[in-house]
Tab-separated table of C-alpha atoms in Angstrom:
chain	number	residue	atom	x	y	z
Q	135	MET	CA	89.408	86.577	131.478
Q	136	SER	CA	91.820	85.703	128.678
Q	137	ASN	CA	95.263	84.349	129.540
Q	138	ARG	CA	96.567	84.973	126.051
Q	139	VAL	CA	100.263	85.821	125.833
Q	140	ASP	CA	101.267	88.350	123.192
Q	141	ASN	CA	103.415	86.964	120.414
Q	142	PRO	CA	106.455	89.254	120.035
Q	143	LYS	CA	106.574	88.481	116.303
Q	144	VAL	CA	103.057	89.833	115.737
Q	145	TYR	CA	102.714	93.594	115.611
Q	146	ASN	CA	100.293	94.838	118.234
Q	147	PRO	CA	100.346	98.571	119.041
Q	148	TYR	CA	98.521	97.908	122.317
Q	149	SER	CA	100.929	95.297	123.673
Q	150	TYR	CA	103.254	97.792	125.338
Q	151	HIS	CA	103.137	97.952	129.107
Q	152	ARG	CA	103.452	101.721	129.069
Q	153	PRO	CA	101.366	104.170	127.043
Q	154	HIS	CA	103.083	105.788	124.083
Q	155	PHE	CA	102.725	109.184	125.706
Q	156	ILE	CA	105.452	108.427	128.245
Q	157	ARG	CA	107.672	106.174	126.138
Q	158	TRP	CA	111.255	107.267	125.588
Q	159	ARG	CA	112.671	104.328	123.662
Q	160	GLY	CA	111.706	104.473	120.019
Q	161	SER	CA	110.801	108.153	120.175
Q	162	VAL	CA	112.712	111.082	118.699
Q	163	ILE	CA	112.909	112.858	122.057
Q	164	PRO	CA	116.681	112.281	122.494
Q	165	LYS	CA	117.307	113.954	119.140
Q	166	VAL	CA	114.728	116.706	119.548
Q	167	LEU	CA	115.348	117.757	123.137
Q	168	PRO	CA	118.692	119.586	122.669
Q	169	SER	CA	117.304	121.722	119.842
Q	170	THR	CA	114.104	122.367	121.778
Q	171	ILE	CA	116.073	123.497	124.823
Q	172	VAL	CA	118.062	125.954	122.697
Q	173	VAL	CA	114.885	127.512	121.299
Q	174	THR	CA	113.300	127.621	124.761
Q	175	LEU	CA	116.348	129.357	126.239
Q	176	LEU	CA	116.045	131.961	123.514
Q	177	ALA	CA	112.395	132.418	124.489
Q	178	VAL	CA	113.434	132.939	128.128
Q	179	ILE	CA	115.976	135.582	127.121
Q	180	VAL	CA	113.466	137.359	124.874
Q	181	CYS	CA	110.858	137.430	127.645
Q	182	ILE	CA	113.287	138.793	130.231
Q	183	VAL	CA	114.645	141.480	127.921
Q	184	ASN	CA	111.252	142.526	126.596
Q	185	LEU	CA	109.343	142.446	129.904
Q	186	GLU	CA	111.958	143.376	132.495
Q	187	THR	CA	113.841	146.098	130.627
Q	188	LYS	CA	112.942	149.082	128.527
Q	189	VAL	CA	114.229	147.361	125.401
Q	190	LYS	CA	111.333	146.186	123.264
Q	191	ILE	CA	112.243	143.447	120.825
Q	192	GLY	CA	108.798	142.079	120.030
Q	193	ILE	CA	107.617	142.030	116.424
Q	194	PRO	CA	104.109	141.792	114.922
Q	195	SER	CA	102.672	138.274	114.902
Q	196	THR	CA	101.493	138.474	111.278
Q	197	PHE	CA	104.570	136.468	110.354
Q	198	ILE	CA	103.259	133.358	112.160
Q	199	PRO	CA	100.379	132.308	109.865
Q	200	VAL	CA	102.324	133.011	106.672
Q	201	LEU	CA	105.471	131.082	107.563
Q	202	GLY	CA	103.502	128.490	109.546
Q	203	PHE	CA	101.534	127.534	106.440
Q	204	VAL	CA	104.731	127.080	104.435
Q	205	VAL	CA	106.401	125.052	107.189
Q	206	GLY	CA	103.320	122.836	107.461
Q	207	LEU	CA	103.358	122.049	103.741
Q	208	LEU	CA	107.080	121.304	103.732
Q	209	LEU	CA	106.893	119.054	106.790
Q	210	THR	CA	103.877	117.194	105.410
Q	211	TYR	CA	105.678	116.466	102.153
Q	212	ARG	CA	108.844	115.434	104.006
Q	213	THR	CA	107.051	113.053	106.341
Q	214	ASN	CA	104.862	111.523	103.633
Q	215	THR	CA	107.848	110.969	101.358
Q	216	ALA	CA	109.840	109.311	104.141
Q	217	TYR	CA	106.933	107.071	105.147
Q	218	ASP	CA	106.369	106.073	101.521
Q	219	ARG	CA	109.959	104.830	101.429
Q	220	TYR	CA	109.446	102.976	104.712
Q	221	TRP	CA	106.238	101.316	103.549
Q	222	GLU	CA	107.693	100.539	100.120
Q	223	GLY	CA	110.574	98.738	101.809
Q	224	ARG	CA	108.153	96.622	103.845
Q	225	ARG	CA	105.977	95.876	100.821
Q	226	LEU	CA	108.958	94.817	98.719
Q	227	TRP	CA	110.178	92.505	101.467
Q	228	ALA	CA	106.779	90.792	101.491
Q	229	VAL	CA	106.922	90.395	97.695
Q	230	MET	CA	110.402	88.905	98.025
Q	231	VAL	CA	109.200	86.422	100.656
Q	232	VAL	CA	106.337	85.312	98.388
Q	233	ALA	CA	108.781	84.726	95.517
Q	234	ILE	CA	111.135	82.744	97.778
Q	235	ARG	CA	108.287	80.570	99.049
Q	236	ASN	CA	106.970	79.886	95.548
Q	237	LEU	CA	110.428	79.053	94.260
Q	238	THR	CA	111.069	76.799	97.258
Q	239	ARG	CA	107.814	74.927	96.635
Q	240	ASN	CA	108.614	74.413	92.962
Q	241	ILE	CA	112.123	73.178	93.692
Q	242	TRP	CA	111.030	70.766	96.413
Q	243	ILE	CA	107.933	69.367	94.684
Q	244	ASN	CA	108.459	69.624	90.938
Q	245	ILE	CA	112.129	68.817	90.357
Q	246	LYS	CA	112.628	65.086	89.896
Q	247	GLU	CA	115.008	63.089	92.062
Q	248	ASP	CA	116.283	60.558	89.535
Q	249	ASP	CA	119.715	60.403	91.157
Q	250	GLY	CA	118.405	59.831	94.658
Q	251	LYS	CA	120.457	61.413	97.406
Q	252	SER	CA	122.435	63.575	94.999
Q	253	ASP	CA	119.343	65.358	93.694
Q	254	LEU	CA	117.906	65.637	97.193
Q	255	LEU	CA	121.106	67.239	98.444
Q	256	GLU	CA	121.036	69.704	95.554
Q	257	LYS	CA	117.446	70.594	96.398
Q	258	LYS	CA	118.300	71.301	100.007
Q	259	THR	CA	121.320	73.309	98.917
Q	260	ALA	CA	119.212	75.407	96.536
Q	261	ILE	CA	116.587	76.022	99.223
Q	262	ASN	CA	119.303	77.054	101.672
Q	263	LEU	CA	120.552	79.406	98.995
Q	264	LEU	CA	117.091	80.967	98.745
Q	265	ILE	CA	117.070	81.576	102.480
Q	266	GLY	CA	120.597	82.879	102.104
Q	267	PHE	CA	119.329	85.363	99.522
Q	268	ALA	CA	117.063	86.980	102.123
Q	269	VAL	CA	119.817	87.043	104.744
Q	270	ALA	CA	122.373	88.356	102.246
Q	271	THR	CA	119.914	91.055	101.172
Q	272	LYS	CA	119.562	92.127	104.799
Q	273	HIS	CA	123.322	92.536	105.191
Q	274	TYR	CA	123.645	94.149	101.771
Q	275	LEU	CA	121.053	96.795	102.621
Q	276	ARG	CA	122.891	97.484	105.866
Q	277	GLU	CA	126.124	97.792	103.861
Q	278	GLU	CA	127.721	94.921	105.773
Q	279	ASP	CA	130.082	93.287	103.308
Q	280	GLY	CA	131.628	89.859	103.584
Q	281	LEU	CA	130.590	86.221	103.751
Q	282	LEU	CA	131.399	85.437	107.371
Q	283	HIS	CA	128.203	86.594	109.062
Q	284	ASP	CA	127.016	83.961	111.525
Q	285	ASP	CA	123.526	83.785	110.051
Q	286	LEU	CA	124.750	83.705	106.448
Q	287	LYS	CA	127.803	81.461	106.304
Q	288	PRO	CA	125.995	78.129	106.999
Q	289	LEU	CA	123.509	78.834	104.201
Q	290	ILE	CA	125.976	79.517	101.398
Q	291	SER	CA	128.901	77.256	102.270
Q	292	ASN	CA	130.012	74.523	99.872
Q	293	ILE	CA	128.059	75.895	96.926
Q	294	LYS	CA	129.156	74.746	93.485
Q	295	SER	CA	128.369	76.504	90.231
Q	296	ASN	CA	128.676	75.631	86.560
Q	297	LEU	CA	128.799	79.297	85.599
Q	298	PRO	CA	132.122	80.210	83.984
Q	299	GLY	CA	133.976	82.941	85.804
Q	300	PHE	CA	132.211	82.451	89.133
Q	301	LYS	CA	133.950	80.835	92.048
Q	302	PRO	CA	132.101	78.848	94.684
Q	303	PHE	CA	131.454	80.961	97.751
Q	304	ASN	CA	133.814	78.898	99.873
Q	305	GLU	CA	136.673	79.723	97.481
Q	306	MET	CA	136.247	83.476	97.806
Q	307	ASP	CA	138.726	85.359	99.944
Q	308	PRO	CA	136.731	86.666	102.932
Q	309	SER	CA	139.350	89.375	103.492
Q	310	SER	CA	139.006	90.719	99.956
Q	311	GLU	CA	138.207	94.426	99.773
Q	312	VAL	CA	136.062	93.936	96.675
Q	313	ASN	CA	132.413	94.598	97.488
Q	314	HIS	CA	130.315	91.766	96.093
Q	315	ASN	CA	126.632	92.208	95.379
Q	316	LEU	CA	126.079	88.906	97.117
Q	317	PRO	CA	122.275	88.682	96.685
Q	318	LEU	CA	122.616	89.211	92.941
Q	319	GLU	CA	125.363	86.624	92.766
Q	320	ILE	CA	123.166	84.126	94.596
Q	321	THR	CA	120.517	84.527	91.890
Q	322	LEU	CA	123.146	83.571	89.306
Q	323	TYR	CA	123.829	80.332	91.147
Q	324	LEU	CA	120.110	79.619	91.378
Q	325	CYS	CA	119.643	80.381	87.690
Q	326	SER	CA	122.464	77.974	86.862
Q	327	TYR	CA	120.829	75.284	89.019
Q	328	ILE	CA	117.429	75.691	87.349
Q	329	ASP	CA	118.988	75.701	83.882
Q	330	ASN	CA	120.919	72.526	84.679
Q	331	LYS	CA	117.772	70.725	85.814
Q	332	ARG	CA	115.911	71.818	82.711
Q	333	GLN	CA	118.673	70.572	80.407
Q	334	ASN	CA	118.597	67.216	82.191
Q	335	ASN	CA	114.795	67.029	81.809
Q	336	LYS	CA	114.249	66.924	85.564
Q	337	VAL	CA	111.707	69.720	85.442
Q	338	ASP	CA	109.081	70.591	82.831
Q	339	VAL	CA	108.950	73.815	80.834
Q	340	PRO	CA	105.949	75.463	82.584
Q	341	THR	CA	107.533	74.916	86.001
Q	342	THR	CA	110.838	76.239	84.701
Q	343	ASN	CA	109.130	79.391	83.469
Q	344	SER	CA	107.440	79.778	86.845
Q	345	MET	CA	110.766	79.446	88.664
Q	346	TYR	CA	112.433	81.934	86.346
Q	347	GLY	CA	109.549	84.317	86.997
Q	348	ALA	CA	110.091	84.016	90.757
Q	349	LEU	CA	113.817	84.548	90.234
Q	350	ASN	CA	113.107	87.680	88.208
Q	351	THR	CA	110.916	88.904	91.061
Q	352	LEU	CA	113.814	88.477	93.492
Q	353	ILE	CA	116.087	90.527	91.250
Q	354	ASP	CA	113.398	93.182	90.830
Q	355	CYS	CA	112.933	93.442	94.603
Q	356	LEU	CA	116.687	93.735	95.097
Q	357	THR	CA	116.845	96.541	92.541
Q	358	GLN	CA	113.959	98.368	94.204
Q	359	PHE	CA	115.673	97.995	97.581
Q	360	GLU	CA	118.761	99.607	96.075
Q	361	ARG	CA	116.628	102.456	94.755
Q	362	ILE	CA	115.298	103.165	98.251
Q	363	LEU	CA	118.736	102.829	99.822
Q	364	ARG	CA	120.688	104.954	97.365
Q	365	SER	CA	118.149	107.634	96.426
Q	366	PRO	CA	117.742	109.809	99.520
Q	367	ILE	CA	115.703	112.976	99.748
Q	368	PRO	CA	117.564	115.684	97.764
Q	369	LEU	CA	120.084	117.440	99.986
Q	370	ALA	CA	118.951	120.926	98.961
Q	371	TYR	CA	115.392	120.132	100.048
Q	372	SER	CA	116.496	118.750	103.412
Q	373	ILE	CA	118.741	121.746	104.073
Q	374	HIS	CA	116.083	124.273	103.119
Q	375	LEU	CA	113.413	122.530	105.183
Q	376	THR	CA	115.667	122.436	108.243
Q	377	GLN	CA	116.543	126.100	107.842
Q	378	THR	CA	112.878	127.057	107.432
Q	379	VAL	CA	111.828	125.178	110.572
Q	380	TRP	CA	114.610	126.791	112.581
Q	381	ILE	CA	113.740	130.277	111.303
Q	382	TYR	CA	110.131	129.721	112.294
Q	383	CYS	CA	110.987	128.391	115.763
Q	384	LEU	CA	113.545	131.107	116.493
Q	385	SER	CA	111.152	133.850	115.407
Q	386	LEU	CA	108.269	132.615	117.574
Q	387	PRO	CA	109.401	134.217	120.869
Q	388	PHE	CA	109.704	137.647	119.252
Q	389	GLN	CA	106.181	137.402	117.834
Q	390	LEU	CA	104.460	136.044	120.946
Q	391	VAL	CA	106.137	137.938	123.778
Q	392	ASP	CA	104.001	141.099	123.534
Q	393	SER	CA	100.691	139.251	123.677
Q	394	LEU	CA	101.462	136.181	125.808
Q	395	LYS	CA	104.125	137.562	128.163
Q	396	TYR	CA	105.847	134.720	130.059
Q	397	ILE	CA	103.412	132.162	128.684
Q	398	THR	CA	105.522	132.517	125.547
Q	399	ILE	CA	108.110	130.175	127.078
Q	400	PRO	CA	105.984	126.973	127.334
Q	401	ILE	CA	104.243	127.773	124.042
Q	402	VAL	CA	107.581	128.055	122.246
Q	403	PHE	CA	108.795	124.852	123.905
Q	404	LEU	CA	105.758	122.884	122.723
Q	405	ALA	CA	105.757	124.356	119.217
Q	406	SER	CA	109.464	123.712	118.654
Q	407	PHE	CA	109.198	120.219	120.150
Q	408	ILE	CA	106.420	119.320	117.715
Q	409	LEU	CA	107.943	120.860	114.587
Q	410	ILE	CA	111.519	119.706	115.138
Q	411	GLY	CA	110.174	116.284	116.153
Q	412	ILE	CA	108.303	115.897	112.866
Q	413	LEU	CA	111.458	116.971	111.044
Q	414	HIS	CA	113.497	114.261	112.778
Q	415	ILE	CA	110.838	111.598	112.218
Q	416	GLY	CA	111.252	112.064	108.471
Q	417	GLY	CA	114.986	111.486	108.776
Q	418	GLU	CA	114.452	108.545	111.130
Q	419	ILE	CA	112.336	106.470	108.735
Q	420	GLU	CA	113.867	107.618	105.452
Q	421	ASN	CA	116.212	104.613	105.408
Q	422	PRO	CA	114.239	101.712	106.935
Q	423	PHE	CA	116.983	99.088	106.683
Q	424	GLY	CA	119.271	99.953	109.595
Q	425	TYR	CA	119.367	99.117	113.291
Q	426	ASP	CA	117.355	102.044	114.661
Q	427	GLU	CA	114.339	101.357	116.824
Q	428	ASN	CA	112.004	102.581	114.083
Q	429	ASP	CA	113.644	100.681	111.225
Q	430	LEU	CA	112.193	97.516	109.761
Q	431	ASP	CA	113.073	94.494	111.885
Q	432	LEU	CA	114.971	92.652	109.160
Q	433	ASP	CA	116.458	90.234	111.690
Q	434	ASP	CA	112.944	89.137	112.619
Q	435	PHE	CA	111.918	88.925	108.958
Q	436	CYS	CA	114.830	86.546	108.325
Q	437	GLY	CA	114.161	84.529	111.483
């Protein structure tokens, strides 16, 4: 029998102690349950009125397959679009990590250390700045401005730059209300460092081109992250989809009560739970950079 202990940093869908069927944390149940209860209460009222009084409020069930087909298409598109954004965010982070690792290797191995400790210190500073790029990107995507984050400040402190018009990070006013695109600014410092080493003949041209290529990849990833963050699903589509799902769920009791009697109540509960749940899942993973249970674990990625 294996005594292997699961590594929390390695994704394993079977490592949970409880089956997914009964899990509450990480599910959309807290968001779905209130809406589901409202629809179910309507089903209870419809059943009582239709079956216990002389008032008949049932309608033909021909509406179910027509609207159900439309709702299915809309929900499928919504969920697929949201998951594409989620997966694109994860893929871009992996591309960014590859670029950081390649750039780190080139800086550490291929840049000469003619000045001894001075060059070595600059190398370590540049590598810290690369790590700082990932951490700064995490905070930038979470719209957390400032330079005083505990995991960021040690990586970008005491940075000097030869770029005109740019202050070292430690000279910036942390209380300033100006929102800096800190990851982009870090790439400017790195570009200045690489250019300085090339001018001093401490790195050859092919390696310089390789480092610039990795730097361009970092900027490209940052831009793609911004596209995901700032280009949500069109509001009109989200509103119309939500309205369509609610119309379908609210009309179900009236269409089922004549044929299913009181069984309408659990059927409506299950149907609304599934449909409204899928609707909320799309909204849950649309922006994968936050702190929700289903968002990408950026803290772990930067660890």
